[in-house]
Coordinates of C-alpha atoms and ligand atoms in Angstrom, one line a residue:
M943 CA -14.1 27.5 10.1
P944 CA -15.6 24.1 9.3
A945 CA -17.8 22.1 11.5
Q946 CA -19.0 25.2 13.4
E947 CA -22.4 23.8 13.9
T948 CA -21.1 20.8 15.8
T949 CA -19.8 20.1 19.3
P950 CA -16.0 19.8 19.2
I951 CA -14.5 16.4 19.9
V952 CA -11.2 17.4 21.4
P953 CA -9.2 14.8 23.3
R954 CA -8.2 15.4 26.9
E955 CA -4.6 15.0 25.6
G956 CA -3.0 15.1 22.2
W957 CA -4.3 15.6 18.6
H958 CA -6.0 13.5 16.0
V959 CA -3.8 12.4 13.1
L960 CA -5.1 11.4 9.6
H961 CA -2.9 10.0 6.9
L962 CA -4.8 10.3 3.6
F963 CA -3.4 8.9 0.4
H964 CA -5.3 9.4 -2.9
H965 CA -5.1 8.3 -6.5
V966 CA -5.6 10.9 -9.2
D967 CA -8.1 9.8 -11.8
H968 CA -6.3 11.3 -14.9
A969 CA -9.2 10.3 -17.2
Q970 CA -11.6 12.4 -15.1
W971 CA -9.1 15.3 -14.9
S972 CA -8.5 15.3 -18.7
L973 CA -12.2 16.1 -19.2
Y974 CA -11.6 19.5 -17.6
S975 CA -10.8 22.6 -19.6
D976 CA -7.6 24.5 -18.8
E977 CA -9.7 27.1 -17.0
E978 CA -11.5 24.4 -14.9
K979 CA -8.1 22.8 -14.1
R980 CA -6.8 26.2 -13.0
Q981 CA -9.8 26.8 -10.8
A982 CA -9.6 23.3 -9.2
K983 CA -5.9 23.8 -8.3
T984 CA -6.7 27.2 -6.9
R985 CA -9.5 25.7 -4.8
L986 CA -7.1 23.0 -3.4
T987 CA -4.4 25.6 -2.8
G988 CA -6.8 27.8 -0.9
L989 CA -8.1 24.9 1.2
I990 CA -4.5 23.9 2.1
Q991 CA -3.8 27.4 3.2
E992 CA -6.9 27.5 5.3
I993 CA -6.0 24.3 7.0
R994 CA -2.4 25.4 7.6
S995 CA -3.6 28.7 9.2
T996 CA -6.1 26.9 11.5
L997 CA -5.0 27.0 15.2
D998 CA -2.9 24.0 16.3
T999 CA -3.3 22.3 12.9
H1000 CA -0.6 21.0 10.6
L1001 CA -0.9 19.6 7.1
L1002 CA 2.0 17.9 5.2
A1003 CA 1.5 17.4 1.5
F1004 CA 3.6 14.9 -0.5
S1005 CA 3.8 13.0 -3.7
I1006 CA 3.7 9.2 -3.2
V1007 CA 6.5 7.2 -4.8
S1008 CA 5.1 4.1 -6.7
P1009 CA 1.6 3.6 -8.0
K1010 CA 0.4 2.7 -4.5
A1011 CA -1.0 6.2 -4.5
D1012 CA -0.3 9.7 -6.0
L1013 CA -1.1 12.4 -3.5
G1014 CA -0.5 12.1 0.2
F1015 CA -1.6 14.3 3.1
M1016 CA -0.8 14.0 6.8
L1017 CA -3.2 16.1 8.9
L1018 CA -2.8 16.8 12.6
T1019 CA -5.5 18.7 14.5
P1020 CA -7.1 18.6 17.9
D1021 CA -10.8 18.4 17.0
L1022 CA -12.1 15.2 15.3
Q1023 CA -14.9 17.3 13.8
V1024 CA -12.4 19.6 12.1
A1025 CA -10.2 16.6 11.0
N1026 CA -13.3 14.9 9.5
A1027 CA -14.5 18.1 7.8
F1028 CA -11.1 18.9 6.3
E1029 CA -10.6 15.3 5.2
K1030 CA -13.9 15.4 3.2
Q1031 CA -13.1 18.8 1.7
L1032 CA -9.6 17.7 0.6
A1033 CA -11.1 14.6 -1.1
L1034 CA -13.5 16.8 -3.1
S1035 CA -11.3 19.8 -3.6
L1036 CA -10.4 19.0 -7.2
G1037 CA -13.9 18.2 -8.2
P1038 CA -15.9 14.9 -8.0
G1039 CA -14.0 11.7 -8.9
V1040 CA -10.6 13.3 -9.4
L1041 CA -9.1 12.2 -6.1
N1042 CA -9.9 8.7 -5.1
P1043 CA -8.9 7.2 -1.7
A1044 CA -6.1 4.7 -2.0
Y1045 CA -5.3 4.3 1.7
S1046 CA -6.0 6.1 5.0
Y1047 CA -5.1 5.8 8.6
L1048 CA -6.5 7.4 11.8
S1049 CA -4.4 7.7 14.9
M1050 CA -3.7 10.1 17.8
T1051 CA -0.6 11.6 19.2
E1052 CA 0.2 10.0 22.6
S1053 CA 2.6 10.1 25.4
S1054 CA 4.4 6.9 26.0
E1055 CA 3.7 4.7 29.0
Y1056 CA 7.5 3.9 29.0
T1057 CA 8.7 7.4 29.4
T1058 CA 11.2 7.6 32.3
T1059 CA 9.5 9.0 35.4
R1060 CA 11.1 11.4 37.9
A1061 CA 11.2 8.6 40.5
Q1062 CA 12.9 6.2 38.0
Y1063 CA 15.4 8.8 36.9
T1064 CA 16.2 9.6 40.5
E1065 CA 16.7 6.0 41.5
E1066 CA 18.3 4.5 38.4
T1067 CA 20.4 7.4 37.0
L1068 CA 21.0 10.1 39.6
V1069 CA 21.5 7.9 42.7
G1070 CA 22.2 4.5 41.0
E1071 CA 24.6 5.5 38.2
K1072 CA 25.9 8.9 39.3
G1073 CA 25.9 8.3 43.0
M1074 CA 24.3 11.7 43.7
K1075 CA 22.8 12.5 47.1
P1076 CA 19.2 13.8 47.2
G1077 CA 19.0 17.3 48.7
T1078 CA 22.4 18.5 47.4
D1079 CA 22.6 21.4 45.0
A1080 CA 24.0 19.2 42.2
F1081 CA 21.1 16.7 42.7
E1082 CA 18.5 19.4 42.6
A1083 CA 20.1 21.0 39.5
A1084 CA 20.2 17.6 37.7
L1085 CA 16.5 17.0 38.6
K1086 CA 15.5 20.4 37.3
E1087 CA 17.4 19.7 34.1
F1088 CA 15.5 16.4 33.8
D1089 CA 12.1 18.1 34.4
D1090 CA 12.8 20.7 31.7
R1091 CA 13.9 18.1 29.2
M1092 CA 10.9 15.9 29.8
A1093 CA 8.4 18.8 29.6
H1094 CA 9.9 19.7 26.2
Y1095 CA 9.9 16.1 25.0
L1096 CA 6.3 15.5 26.1
Q1097 CA 5.2 18.6 24.3
H1098 CA 6.8 17.4 21.1
R1099 CA 5.2 14.0 21.4
L1100 CA 1.7 15.3 22.0
Y1101 CA 1.8 18.5 19.9
P1102 CA 4.5 17.9 17.3
V1103 CA 5.7 20.3 14.7
L1104 CA 7.1 18.3 11.9
P1105 CA 10.0 19.5 9.7
D1106 CA 9.8 19.9 5.9
W1107 CA 12.4 17.1 5.4
P1108 CA 11.7 15.7 1.9
V1109 CA 11.4 11.9 2.6
I1110 CA 8.3 10.8 4.5
C1111 CA 7.7 7.1 5.3
F1112 CA 4.5 5.8 6.8
Y1113 CA 3.5 2.3 8.0
P1114 CA 1.2 0.9 10.5
M1115 CA 2.3 -1.6 13.1
S1116 CA 1.1 -3.8 16.0
K1117 CA 2.7 -5.7 18.8
R1118 CA 2.3 -9.5 18.4
R1119 CA -0.2 -11.4 20.6
S1120 CA 0.5 -15.0 19.9
G1121 CA 1.8 -17.9 22.1
A1122 CA 5.0 -17.1 23.9
D1123 CA 5.3 -13.9 21.9
N1124 CA 2.4 -12.0 23.5
W1125 CA 3.5 -8.5 24.2
Y1126 CA 0.4 -7.8 26.3
S1127 CA 1.0 -10.7 28.7
L1128 CA 4.5 -9.4 29.6
D1129 CA 4.7 -7.5 32.9
Y1130 CA 5.4 -3.8 32.8
D1131 CA 9.0 -4.0 33.9
T1132 CA 9.9 -6.4 31.1
R1133 CA 8.2 -4.2 28.6
R1134 CA 9.9 -1.2 29.9
K1135 CA 13.3 -2.8 29.7
L1136 CA 12.6 -4.0 26.1
M1137 CA 11.5 -0.5 25.1
A1138 CA 14.6 1.1 26.6
G1139 CA 16.7 -1.1 24.2
H1140 CA 14.5 0.0 21.3
A1141 CA 14.9 3.7 22.3
R1142 CA 18.7 3.3 22.5
T1143 CA 18.8 2.1 18.9
G1144 CA 16.5 4.9 17.9
R1145 CA 18.6 7.6 19.5
T1146 CA 21.6 6.8 17.3
Y1147 CA 19.5 8.2 14.4
S1148 CA 19.1 11.6 16.2
G1149 CA 19.3 14.4 13.6
R1150 CA 18.8 12.0 10.7
I1151 CA 15.3 10.6 11.5
L1152 CA 12.4 12.4 13.0
Q1153 CA 9.9 9.7 14.2
L1154 CA 6.4 10.3 15.3
I1155 CA 4.6 7.3 16.8
T1156 CA 0.8 7.8 17.0
G1157 CA -1.6 5.4 18.7
S1158 CA -4.5 3.8 16.9
T1159 CA -5.8 1.0 19.1
G1160 CA -9.6 1.1 18.7
L1161 CA -9.2 3.6 15.8
D1162 CA -7.8 1.7 12.9
E1163 CA -6.5 -1.7 11.9
Y1164 CA -3.1 -1.7 13.6
E1165 CA -2.0 -0.4 17.0
W1166 CA 0.3 2.4 15.9
G1167 CA 1.1 4.6 12.9
V1168 CA 4.8 5.1 12.4
T1169 CA 5.8 8.3 10.5
L1170 CA 9.4 8.8 9.8
L1171 CA 10.9 11.9 8.2
A1172 CA 14.4 12.0 6.7
K1173 CA 16.6 13.9 4.3
D1174 CA 18.2 10.7 2.9
T1175 CA 16.2 7.5 2.0
I1176 CA 19.2 5.5 3.3
D1177 CA 18.4 6.6 6.8
I1178 CA 14.8 5.2 6.5
K1179 CA 16.0 1.9 5.1
S1180 CA 18.8 1.6 7.8
I1181 CA 16.6 2.4 10.8
V1182 CA 13.9 0.0 9.8
Y1183 CA 16.5 -2.7 9.1
E1184 CA 18.3 -2.1 12.4
M1185 CA 15.1 -2.1 14.4
R1186 CA 14.3 -5.5 13.0
F1187 CA 17.2 -6.9 15.1
D1188 CA 15.9 -5.2 18.2
E1189 CA 13.9 -7.7 20.3
V1190 CA 10.8 -5.4 20.4
S1191 CA 10.6 -5.5 16.6
A1192 CA 12.2 -9.0 16.0
R1193 CA 9.8 -10.8 18.4
F1194 CA 6.8 -8.6 18.6
G1195 CA 6.6 -6.3 15.5
E1196 CA 3.9 -6.9 12.9
F1197 CA 3.8 -4.4 10.0
G1198 CA 1.3 -3.2 7.4
D1199 CA 2.1 -1.7 4.0
F1200 CA 4.9 0.9 3.7
Y1201 CA 4.4 4.2 1.9
I1202 CA 7.1 6.5 0.8
G1203 CA 6.4 10.1 -0.1
I1204 CA 8.3 13.3 -1.0
Q1205 CA 7.3 16.6 0.6
L1206 CA 7.1 19.3 -2.1
P1207 CA 6.0 22.9 -2.4
L1208 CA 2.4 22.9 -3.8
D1209 CA 3.3 24.1 -7.4
A1210 CA 6.0 21.4 -7.7
L1211 CA 3.6 18.8 -6.2
F1212 CA 0.9 19.6 -8.7
R1213 CA 3.3 19.2 -11.6
R1214 CA 4.8 16.0 -10.2
I1215 CA 1.4 14.3 -10.0
G1216 CA 0.4 15.5 -13.4
L1217 CA -2.2 18.1 -12.5
Ligands
LIG1491 O1 9.5 8.3 23.3 C1 10.6 8.4 22.8 O2 10.8 9.1 21.7 C2 11.8 7.8 23.5 C3 11.6 6.4 23.7 C4 10.8 5.7 22.6 C5 9.5 5.1 22.8 C6 8.7 5.0 24.1 C7 11.1 5.5 21.2 C8 12.3 6.0 20.6 N1 10.1 4.8 20.6 C9 9.1 4.6 21.5 C10 7.9 3.9 21.3 MN1 10.1 4.1 18.7 N2 10.0 3.5 16.8 C11 9.2 2.6 16.2 C12 9.6 2.3 14.9 O3 10.1 -0.5 12.2 C13 10.1 -0.9 13.4 O4 10.7 -2.0 13.7 C14 9.5 -0.1 14.5 C15 8.9 1.3 14.0 C16 10.7 3.1 14.6 C17 11.5 3.1 13.3 C18 11.0 3.8 15.8 C19 12.0 4.8 15.9 N3 8.3 3.2 19.0 C20 7.5 3.3 20.2 C21 6.3 2.5 20.0 C22 5.1 2.4 21.0 C23 5.4 1.2 21.7 C24 4.4 1.0 22.9 O5 3.9 2.0 23.5 O6 4.3 -0.2 23.3 C25 6.4 2.0 18.7 C26 5.3 1.2 18.0 C27 7.6 2.4 18.1 C28 8.1 2.0 16.9 N4 11.8 5.1 18.4 C29 12.5 5.9 19.3 C30 12.4 5.4 17.1 C31 13.4 6.3 17.2 C32 14.3 6.9 16.1 C33 13.5 6.7 18.6 C34 14.5 7.6 19.2 C35 13.9 9.0 19.3 C36 14.8 10.0 20.0 O7 15.1 9.8 21.2 O8 15.1 11.0 19.3

C-alpha cells in the first residue's frame, strides 16, 4: 500500500477523482533497449494491477485521440493520499521523462443538491400527479420503491463503477456568473426547475451514455468535471449538441477543452501509443 506513513484524507462522502493525461516522449523512449522497454511496460502493468486491486479504487486507462495527449488515466479512490501517491507513481512508471503531463483534473464524486427528496416526490408525484392518498398500501409501496431507487442511484453517484465502454469523453465546465446570467444568484426553486429540464434531456440517452458529474469547486479551474462513456461516438456528439439547447447549458454553461479517449486492454493500449 502507498502512503502508509501518512494520515488518510478520506472525505465524509464520496471519492476523489483524478483525470491524468500524458504525452509519451518517444525520443526518450527510443533510448531504451528492448529489455529496458519490456521492464518499463511490466512495471506500469504491475502498478495498474496494484491500483485496480486496491479497495474501492478504480482506474480507467485509455488512448487519447488527437495529439492533445497520448495516454489517459481516470483514477477514482477515497483517500487523497492514495490518489496522490498513485498519480506520482503512474507518471514515473515508464522511467523518468517518458510520460509528461499534458492535462490533469482533480474533482470529487458528489450527490446532487437537486436530487428529488422524499417530500418532493410525495407532494409532486404521488399526491400531485397520481392522486394517491398517504397511508394507503399503494402509497406506502410507491414510497418504498422510491426509497430503494434513490438509495441505488445515490450509491452510483458517490461510489460509481464505470463500464468498459470504449469511447470516453472528458471536459470541465462551470455555470456562468455574469450579469443577468448568474446561476448562483438564482433562487433554489428556479435552479431546481432548470435542472429538472436538463435531467429530462439526459434521460433520453439512458443505455447509450453513462455520465459521471464530479464536483471541482475549490479543487480545480472549473466547477465540474464531465465524464461521458459511450459505445458510439455519435451519442457523445448528440448529447452535447442537444444539451446546448437546454437552458442550463445554453444560458449558463461554460466549457473547457474536450478530450476523447478509447478504453483498451493494456497490451493493445501500449501498441496503440507506440510503446
Ligand atoms: O443526478 C442525476 O443523474 C439525475 C439528474 C441530473 C443532475 C442533478 C443529471 C442528469 N445531471 C445533473 C447534474 Mn447532468 N450532464 C451535464 C452534462 O455539455 C453540457 O451541456 C453539460 C454536460 C451532460 C452531457 C450531462 C448529462 N449535470 C449535472 C451538473 C451539476 C449541476 C449542479 O449541481 O448545479 C452538471 C454540471 C451536469 C452536466 N445529466 C443527467 C446528463 C445525463 C445523460 C443525465 C441523465 C442521467 C440518467 O438519469 O441516467
